[in-house]
């Protein structure tokens, strides 16, 4: 027999946490077989806890926060069930069910009727009835909890909202109100309002938006919410007046009848004050004499949403002509201005910005705008608009420019004066120090200038100074400085010098250009100059010291007879003498047959066979021996000797090819480097055709290498020249790729056959992710353009294997062969020399595991443990050695120590992630640098971190799972 009724329990605060759908039951009975029967009946649908006594239940209940049903026997030793349930009501909201015999039925029924328990069930019970009773009690428990939660939410809202909230019946009597409403009406607690009207509480109060009987009646009769009412209300008991905005809505009963009105009033005094302040600011902006613009940065093109009358007056554009447009229309075609870039960056970074730049009026007039912008943010801090205040500073800048010109420029020649020179020289030294470059300072004095002025007058003297200043200005580069510092004294500052040779070349041109005759005041004159040269940082570390040393060197040049230059230090003079001697010897090297060609073979990374070679120029000086190319090639470029030398290289290479062919040797194509002067000469195709014809060679025997920087000087000219060469039938390679600044748009226009990766990227390709990324990108780019890729400077097996596995087609470098003379290369070709790629081409089907640890005994222990699983195991005792192994072998799983000399495990694995992303990477260490490991895991460099000492079985399982992941990744790829 069962019975149930409503259950009234105490109502402490209800939690907001979700309630489990699975009942949590506590069964209390002193008979173990009864408890066992209860568990057997309920355990499939409920979580059941059991205790043998009421006292045990009292101890357990506080530990069961999710308890929903308390099932208790009535008769038990000690505390009876009725007393337990009565005490439990203060500890838990669980629904109580009494299990009883017929002898106790009267007492149980009374407990049900009094609401102390949810229901009862008599012994012996039916299992289905027990289950149904427990599920019903749990549903009641859940409903009770949800109702309490809703009540608490409503109470929390009422107590904490800053609005005034009230519920009134049809006769305007308060049903309920929150504390803020009660306080406004002069009551301490909301309960004091119950059953009373505003008229009873405030007899003298006049109807207004907050308490309006007419609006209350309208909502009651219409059943529709009211519109917002705003009223100024005097706070009872004070002299303070506040503005309140009130809305009302009907309260309906179960039959959908309107039985009352809920009202919500909000204090809008501050908002209305802000609106008034906003209107005041708007009037001030409208009256401003400076242009004010507001743009909307939530829209893609930042359209203008407001301009003031001053904007219309300054720009000539009416407001309707500007609204909806980006402010860039004011710039015309003049978009490349530093100030505009600063404003653009400030907008992108959502910060304040300031810049001065040129703007265009509607009538075409240009004016200088001094613009200040600032972000406007909403309540969440998100930038929604930018406001710009613009000043027309055209006249101010014109006046400042005039003052600056008088302060910084020479009035006779227009070049910089001593004041500006000091500033420019100081800046040049700072830049040179930052970029580790040199600065040249030239002190120039016009020879016999005083005698010329004495003979022809000051007007002629001024004319000479102007001519010299103009010629110096035309000679130097943009960014260099020409200054007049005395009567006939000039100073030239040469910034960003690569070498002393570059300064000497400019000095010689200065002397040559100044000596060209010119006409002044009807007189044809020819003047010469004495030049002193000093170089930063070798000759001084400050502007004053450098100028002093340059002047001393100039005096030495003038004392030697003039029309010459002198370096400041003996060491530099000696270097210049050596360079001049080398230049003199270079001019006769061709006639004395001192040049020879060496050849460096190029091999296929698929077959290992020699598929080409590069002809490299060598200078065999009779006294200096073999002069390195880096010493004489730049000199030949500067002096123009590279053109006849380049033609000699071409013809000598063709003669060598003919000689090899005559000896019955199979000769692959020979690559020849072209200089910039050769490439842009306009005669290159004719010269190559003549050289091939002279030896009776087919054009396919030649490959021509053009540096990336040479090709980019004039792209259109380069394309035209390359097309002429392709018409001849020669192959073309772009050399030193990656060191220049070619774009994809240009690259696809060049009719190339090869891209050559510069040795600078190959050198660290197995250890530096950046270099590896450049090499891989170059290979992929070249193949997408159907070009082959040649890697230069390959010096070891790791580099070769890494590039081969990434699809590089060919390589050249010391790993296969240094440059050799023609006879040695002929022997290679006769023997059909090739690179051994046996290890490279061998597939490795085994699952390969690389272990990296600087402790040999750890490596040995790991090998013994993991060898039984059939892995191919490679080991390394350092991160560097590990990178070399990874470059040579495909590795599926990598297990590395963390703490190792040199490169630690985290850094090592982060490099492996970039260089070999397909390898699963794990750390096994007894030491953990938490920051480093965390960064490595967050960056995806480490998939798992294991601690020493390890558990053998667990480690084997982890390794096995890593291989499964590696194989899965390969399958997806």
Coordinates of C-alpha atoms in Angstrom, one line a residue, residues 13-422:
X13 CA 18.1 29.6 -0.6
X14 CA 17.9 27.3 -3.7
X15 CA 21.1 26.8 -5.7
X16 CA 21.1 27.5 -9.5
X17 CA 23.0 24.4 -10.4
X18 CA 21.2 21.9 -12.7
X19 CA 19.5 19.0 -11.0
X20 CA 20.4 15.4 -12.0
X21 CA 17.7 13.4 -13.7
X22 CA 18.8 10.3 -11.9
X23 CA 17.4 10.1 -8.4
X24 CA 19.9 10.0 -5.5
X25 CA 18.3 7.8 -2.7
X26 CA 19.3 7.3 0.9
X27 CA 17.7 4.1 2.3
X28 CA 17.5 3.8 6.2
X29 CA 16.5 0.4 7.8
X30 CA 17.9 -1.7 10.6
X31 CA 17.3 -4.9 8.7
X32 CA 20.1 -5.7 6.1
X33 CA 17.8 -7.8 4.0
X34 CA 15.4 -4.9 3.6
X35 CA 18.2 -2.6 2.5
X36 CA 19.4 -5.3 0.0
X37 CA 15.9 -5.6 -1.4
X38 CA 15.7 -1.8 -1.8
X39 CA 19.1 -1.7 -3.6
X40 CA 18.1 -4.6 -5.8
X41 CA 14.8 -2.8 -6.8
X42 CA 16.2 0.7 -7.4
X43 CA 19.9 0.4 -8.5
X44 CA 19.2 0.3 -12.2
X45 CA 17.4 3.7 -12.1
X46 CA 18.8 5.4 -9.1
X47 CA 22.0 6.0 -7.2
X48 CA 21.3 4.3 -3.8
X49 CA 23.1 4.9 -0.5
X50 CA 22.2 2.7 2.5
X51 CA 22.7 3.0 6.3
X52 CA 21.5 0.8 9.1
X53 CA 20.2 3.4 11.5
X54 CA 18.8 6.9 11.8
X55 CA 21.9 8.1 13.6
X56 CA 24.1 7.0 10.6
X57 CA 21.7 8.7 8.2
X58 CA 22.0 12.0 10.2
X59 CA 25.8 11.8 9.7
X60 CA 25.6 10.9 6.0
X61 CA 23.0 13.4 4.8
X62 CA 25.3 16.5 5.0
X63 CA 27.7 14.8 2.6
X64 CA 25.0 14.2 -0.1
X65 CA 24.2 17.6 -1.6
X66 CA 22.3 15.9 -4.5
X67 CA 20.2 13.7 -2.3
X68 CA 16.6 13.8 -3.7
X69 CA 14.8 11.0 -1.9
X70 CA 15.1 9.9 1.8
X71 CA 13.5 6.4 2.2
X72 CA 13.3 5.4 5.9
X73 CA 11.8 2.6 8.0
X74 CA 9.5 3.8 10.9
X75 CA 10.5 1.3 13.6
X76 CA 14.2 1.2 14.3
X77 CA 16.3 0.9 17.5
X78 CA 17.2 4.3 18.9
X79 CA 15.7 7.2 16.8
X80 CA 12.6 6.2 14.9
X81 CA 11.9 7.0 11.3
X82 CA 9.4 9.8 12.1
X83 CA 11.9 11.6 14.2
X84 CA 14.7 11.1 11.6
X85 CA 12.5 12.6 8.8
X86 CA 11.6 15.6 11.1
X87 CA 15.2 16.3 11.8
X88 CA 16.3 15.8 8.2
X89 CA 13.9 18.5 7.0
X90 CA 16.3 21.1 8.4
X91 CA 19.3 19.5 6.6
X92 CA 18.0 18.5 3.1
X93 CA 15.2 19.2 0.7
X94 CA 15.0 15.6 -0.2
X95 CA 11.5 14.2 -0.5
X96 CA 10.8 11.8 2.4
X97 CA 9.1 8.4 2.0
X98 CA 8.2 6.3 5.0
X99 CA 8.5 2.5 4.8
X100 CA 6.2 1.0 7.4
X101 CA 4.1 -2.0 8.5
X102 CA 0.3 -1.8 9.1
X103 CA 0.8 -1.4 12.8
X104 CA 2.3 2.1 12.3
X105 CA -0.1 3.1 9.5
X106 CA -2.0 5.7 11.6
X107 CA 1.0 7.6 12.6
X108 CA 2.4 7.6 9.0
X109 CA -0.9 8.8 7.6
X110 CA -1.0 11.7 10.0
X111 CA 2.6 12.6 8.9
X112 CA 1.5 12.6 5.3
X113 CA -1.5 14.7 6.0
X114 CA 0.6 17.2 8.0
X115 CA 2.9 17.6 5.0
X116 CA 6.0 16.3 6.9
X117 CA 6.6 13.5 4.4
X118 CA 5.9 13.0 0.7
X119 CA 4.4 9.6 1.0
X120 CA 4.6 6.1 2.4
X121 CA 4.8 2.5 1.3
X122 CA 3.9 -0.5 3.4
X123 CA 5.7 -3.7 3.9
X124 CA 5.9 -5.9 2.1
X125 CA 6.0 -3.6 -1.0
X126 CA 5.5 -4.2 -4.7
X127 CA 8.8 -3.4 -6.6
X128 CA 7.0 -1.5 -9.3
X129 CA 5.1 0.5 -6.7
X130 CA 8.4 1.3 -4.9
X131 CA 10.0 2.4 -8.2
X132 CA 7.0 4.6 -9.1
X133 CA 6.9 6.1 -5.6
X134 CA 10.7 7.0 -5.8
X135 CA 10.4 8.5 -9.3
X136 CA 7.4 10.6 -8.2
X137 CA 9.2 11.8 -5.1
X138 CA 12.3 12.7 -7.3
X139 CA 10.1 14.6 -9.8
X140 CA 8.5 16.4 -6.8
X141 CA 12.0 17.2 -5.5
X142 CA 13.1 18.6 -8.9
X143 CA 9.9 20.7 -9.3
X144 CA 10.4 22.1 -5.8
X145 CA 14.0 23.0 -6.5
X146 CA 13.1 24.7 -9.8
X147 CA 10.4 26.7 -8.2
X148 CA 12.7 27.8 -5.4
X149 CA 15.3 28.7 -8.0
X150 CA 12.8 30.8 -9.9
X151 CA 11.7 32.5 -6.7
X152 CA 15.3 33.3 -5.8
X153 CA 16.0 34.7 -9.3
X154 CA 13.0 36.9 -9.0
X155 CA 14.0 38.0 -5.5
X156 CA 17.6 38.6 -6.6
X157 CA 16.3 40.8 -9.5
X158 CA 14.0 42.7 -7.3
X159 CA 16.6 43.3 -4.6
X160 CA 19.5 44.2 -6.9
X161 CA 18.2 46.1 -9.8
X162 CA 18.7 49.8 -9.8
X163 CA 15.2 50.3 -11.2
X164 CA 12.0 50.8 -9.2
X165 CA 9.8 47.7 -9.6
X166 CA 6.2 47.3 -8.3
X167 CA 3.2 45.0 -8.7
X168 CA -0.2 46.6 -8.1
X169 CA -3.7 45.1 -8.2
X170 CA -6.7 46.6 -10.0
X171 CA -7.3 49.2 -7.3
X172 CA -3.7 50.3 -7.4
X173 CA -2.8 48.6 -4.1
X174 CA 0.7 47.3 -3.9
X175 CA 1.1 43.5 -4.2
X176 CA 4.8 43.6 -4.1
X177 CA 7.6 46.1 -4.6
X178 CA 11.4 46.2 -4.3
X179 CA 13.4 48.0 -1.7
X180 CA 14.3 50.9 -3.9
X181 CA 10.7 51.7 -4.6
X182 CA 9.8 51.5 -0.9
X183 CA 12.7 53.8 0.0
X184 CA 11.5 56.4 -2.6
X185 CA 8.1 56.3 -0.9
X186 CA 9.7 56.8 2.5
X187 CA 9.4 53.2 3.8
X188 CA 12.2 51.1 5.2
X189 CA 11.1 47.7 3.9
X190 CA 9.0 46.6 0.8
X191 CA 6.6 44.7 3.1
X192 CA 5.3 48.1 4.4
X193 CA 3.8 48.8 1.0
X194 CA 1.6 45.7 0.8
X195 CA -2.1 46.4 0.4
X196 CA -1.6 50.2 0.4
X197 CA -1.8 52.8 -2.4
X198 CA 0.5 55.7 -3.3
X199 CA -2.3 58.1 -2.3
X200 CA -2.4 56.5 1.2
X201 CA 1.4 56.7 1.6
X202 CA 1.8 60.2 0.1
X203 CA -1.5 62.0 0.5
X204 CA -0.1 65.3 -1.0
X205 CA 1.5 63.6 -4.0
X206 CA 0.3 64.8 -7.5
X207 CA -0.1 62.2 -10.3
X208 CA 2.9 61.9 -12.5
X209 CA 4.7 59.5 -14.7
X210 CA 5.8 57.3 -11.7
X211 CA 2.3 57.0 -10.2
X212 CA -0.3 57.8 -12.7
X213 CA -3.8 56.4 -11.9
X214 CA -5.1 57.2 -15.5
X215 CA -2.3 55.3 -17.1
X216 CA -2.7 52.4 -14.6
X217 CA -6.4 52.2 -15.5
X218 CA -5.6 52.3 -19.3
X219 CA -3.3 49.3 -19.0
X220 CA -5.9 47.4 -17.0
X221 CA -8.6 48.1 -19.5
X222 CA -6.6 47.6 -22.7
X223 CA -4.4 44.8 -21.6
X224 CA -1.6 46.5 -23.6
X225 CA 1.8 47.7 -22.3
X226 CA 2.2 51.5 -21.9
X227 CA 4.7 53.6 -23.8
X228 CA 7.5 55.2 -21.9
X229 CA 6.6 58.1 -19.6
X230 CA 9.2 60.5 -18.4
X231 CA 8.6 62.8 -15.4
X232 CA 10.5 65.0 -13.0
X233 CA 9.8 63.9 -9.5
X234 CA 10.8 65.5 -6.2
X235 CA 12.3 62.9 -3.8
X236 CA 10.0 62.7 -0.7
X237 CA 11.6 64.3 2.3
X238 CA 14.2 66.2 0.4
X239 CA 14.7 69.1 -2.0
X240 CA 16.2 66.9 -4.7
X241 CA 14.5 66.4 -8.0
X242 CA 15.1 63.4 -10.3
X243 CA 13.9 62.4 -13.7
X244 CA 12.3 58.9 -14.0
X245 CA 11.2 57.0 -17.1
X246 CA 8.3 54.5 -16.4
X247 CA 6.8 51.7 -18.4
X248 CA 3.8 49.5 -17.4
X249 CA 2.6 46.1 -18.4
X250 CA -0.5 44.0 -17.5
X251 CA -0.4 41.1 -15.0
X252 CA -2.6 38.2 -16.1
X253 CA -4.0 35.2 -14.1
X254 CA -4.4 31.6 -15.2
X255 CA -7.6 32.5 -17.2
X256 CA -5.7 35.3 -19.1
X257 CA -7.5 38.0 -17.2
X258 CA -5.8 41.3 -16.4
X259 CA -5.7 41.4 -12.6
X260 CA -2.9 44.0 -12.0
X261 CA -0.1 46.1 -13.4
X262 CA 3.7 45.8 -13.1
X263 CA 5.6 49.0 -13.4
X264 CA 9.3 49.6 -13.9
X265 CA 10.8 53.0 -13.4
X266 CA 14.3 54.0 -14.2
X267 CA 16.3 57.1 -13.0
X268 CA 17.3 58.8 -16.2
X269 CA 18.6 62.0 -14.7
X270 CA 22.2 61.3 -15.6
X271 CA 21.2 60.2 -19.1
X272 CA 19.2 63.3 -19.8
X273 CA 22.1 65.4 -18.4
X274 CA 24.5 63.6 -20.7
X275 CA 22.1 64.3 -23.7
X276 CA 22.1 68.0 -22.8
X277 CA 25.9 68.0 -22.5
X278 CA 26.0 66.2 -25.9
X279 CA 23.8 68.9 -27.4
X280 CA 26.1 71.6 -26.0
X281 CA 29.2 69.9 -27.4
X282 CA 27.4 69.6 -30.8
X283 CA 26.8 73.3 -30.8
X284 CA 30.4 73.9 -29.9
X285 CA 31.7 71.7 -32.7
X286 CA 29.3 73.4 -35.2
X287 CA 30.8 76.8 -34.1
X288 CA 34.5 75.7 -34.3
X289 CA 36.7 77.5 -36.8
X290 CA 38.6 74.2 -37.3
X291 CA 37.4 71.3 -39.5
X292 CA 35.8 68.4 -37.5
X293 CA 35.2 65.1 -39.2
X294 CA 33.7 61.9 -37.8
X295 CA 34.1 58.5 -39.6
X296 CA 32.5 55.2 -38.9
X297 CA 35.2 52.5 -38.4
X298 CA 32.6 49.7 -38.1
X299 CA 32.0 49.9 -41.8
X300 CA 34.6 48.6 -44.3
X301 CA 35.7 51.9 -46.0
X302 CA 35.4 54.2 -43.0
X303 CA 32.8 56.5 -44.5
X304 CA 32.4 60.1 -43.2
X305 CA 29.2 60.4 -41.1
X306 CA 29.6 64.0 -39.9
X307 CA 31.4 67.2 -41.0
X308 CA 31.0 70.6 -39.4
X309 CA 30.6 74.0 -41.3
X310 CA 34.4 74.7 -40.9
X311 CA 35.1 71.6 -43.1
X312 CA 32.9 73.0 -45.8
X313 CA 34.6 76.4 -45.6
X314 CA 38.2 75.0 -45.7
X315 CA 37.7 72.3 -48.4
X316 CA 34.9 73.8 -50.5
X317 CA 32.9 70.6 -50.3
X318 CA 29.4 70.7 -49.0
X319 CA 28.4 68.2 -46.3
X320 CA 26.2 66.1 -48.6
X321 CA 29.2 65.8 -51.0
X322 CA 31.4 64.4 -48.3
X323 CA 29.1 62.2 -46.3
X324 CA 29.5 58.5 -47.1
X325 CA 32.9 58.9 -48.7
X326 CA 36.3 57.9 -47.3
X327 CA 38.4 61.0 -46.4
X328 CA 41.0 59.9 -48.9
X329 CA 39.1 61.7 -51.6
X330 CA 40.7 64.9 -50.2
X331 CA 44.2 63.6 -51.1
X332 CA 43.6 63.5 -54.9
X333 CA 46.3 61.4 -56.4
X334 CA 48.8 62.4 -53.7
X335 CA 48.5 59.2 -51.6
X336 CA 52.2 58.5 -51.0
X337 CA 52.8 60.8 -48.0
X338 CA 54.4 59.7 -44.7
X339 CA 51.7 61.6 -42.8
X340 CA 49.0 59.5 -44.4
X341 CA 50.8 56.3 -43.5
X342 CA 51.0 57.4 -39.9
X343 CA 47.2 58.2 -39.8
X344 CA 46.4 54.9 -41.5
X345 CA 48.5 53.0 -38.9
X346 CA 46.8 54.9 -36.1
X347 CA 43.4 53.9 -37.4
X348 CA 44.4 50.3 -37.8
X349 CA 45.8 50.2 -34.3
X350 CA 42.8 52.0 -32.9
X351 CA 44.8 54.8 -31.2
X352 CA 45.3 58.5 -31.4
X353 CA 47.3 59.9 -34.3
X354 CA 48.8 63.1 -35.5
X355 CA 50.3 64.0 -38.9
X356 CA 50.7 66.9 -41.3
X357 CA 50.1 66.3 -45.0
X358 CA 48.7 67.8 -48.2
X359 CA 45.0 68.0 -49.0
X360 CA 43.2 69.1 -52.1
X361 CA 40.2 71.5 -52.0
X362 CA 37.3 71.1 -54.4
X363 CA 38.7 73.9 -56.6
X364 CA 42.1 72.1 -56.9
X365 CA 43.9 74.3 -54.5
X366 CA 46.4 72.4 -52.2
X367 CA 46.6 73.2 -48.6
X368 CA 48.6 71.7 -45.7
X369 CA 46.4 70.0 -43.1
X370 CA 47.5 69.4 -39.5
X371 CA 45.3 66.5 -38.4
X372 CA 44.7 65.1 -35.0
X373 CA 42.6 61.9 -34.8
X374 CA 41.3 60.0 -31.8
X375 CA 39.2 56.8 -31.4
X376 CA 35.6 57.0 -30.0
X377 CA 34.7 53.8 -28.0
X378 CA 31.4 52.4 -26.8
X379 CA 30.7 51.3 -23.3
X380 CA 32.5 48.0 -23.9
X381 CA 35.7 49.7 -25.0
X382 CA 35.2 48.8 -28.7
X383 CA 36.2 51.5 -31.1
X384 CA 33.2 52.5 -33.2
X385 CA 34.2 55.9 -34.7
X386 CA 37.2 58.2 -35.2
X387 CA 37.0 62.0 -34.8
X388 CA 39.4 64.2 -36.7
X389 CA 40.2 67.8 -36.0
X390 CA 42.0 69.5 -38.9
X391 CA 43.9 72.8 -39.0
X392 CA 44.9 74.6 -42.2
X393 CA 48.6 75.3 -41.5
X394 CA 49.6 76.2 -45.1
X395 CA 50.8 79.7 -44.2
X396 CA 52.5 78.6 -41.0
X397 CA 54.5 76.0 -42.9
X398 CA 55.4 78.3 -45.7
X399 CA 56.9 80.8 -43.1
X400 CA 58.7 78.0 -41.2
X401 CA 60.2 76.7 -44.5
X402 CA 61.5 80.1 -45.3
X403 CA 63.1 80.4 -41.9
X404 CA 64.5 76.9 -42.1
X405 CA 66.0 77.6 -45.5
X406 CA 67.9 80.6 -44.3
X407 CA 69.0 78.6 -41.2
X408 CA 70.2 75.4 -43.0
X409 CA 71.1 76.2 -46.6
X410 CA 73.8 78.3 -48.3
X411 CA 72.4 81.4 -50.0
X412 CA 74.8 81.3 -52.9
X413 CA 74.8 77.7 -54.0
X414 CA 71.6 76.3 -52.4
X415 CA 73.4 73.4 -50.8
X416 CA 73.5 72.7 -47.1
X417 CA 75.4 75.0 -44.8
X418 CA 77.5 74.2 -41.8
X419 CA 74.5 74.0 -39.5
X420 CA 72.7 71.4 -41.6
X421 CA 75.9 69.5 -42.3
X422 CA 76.6 68.9 -38.6

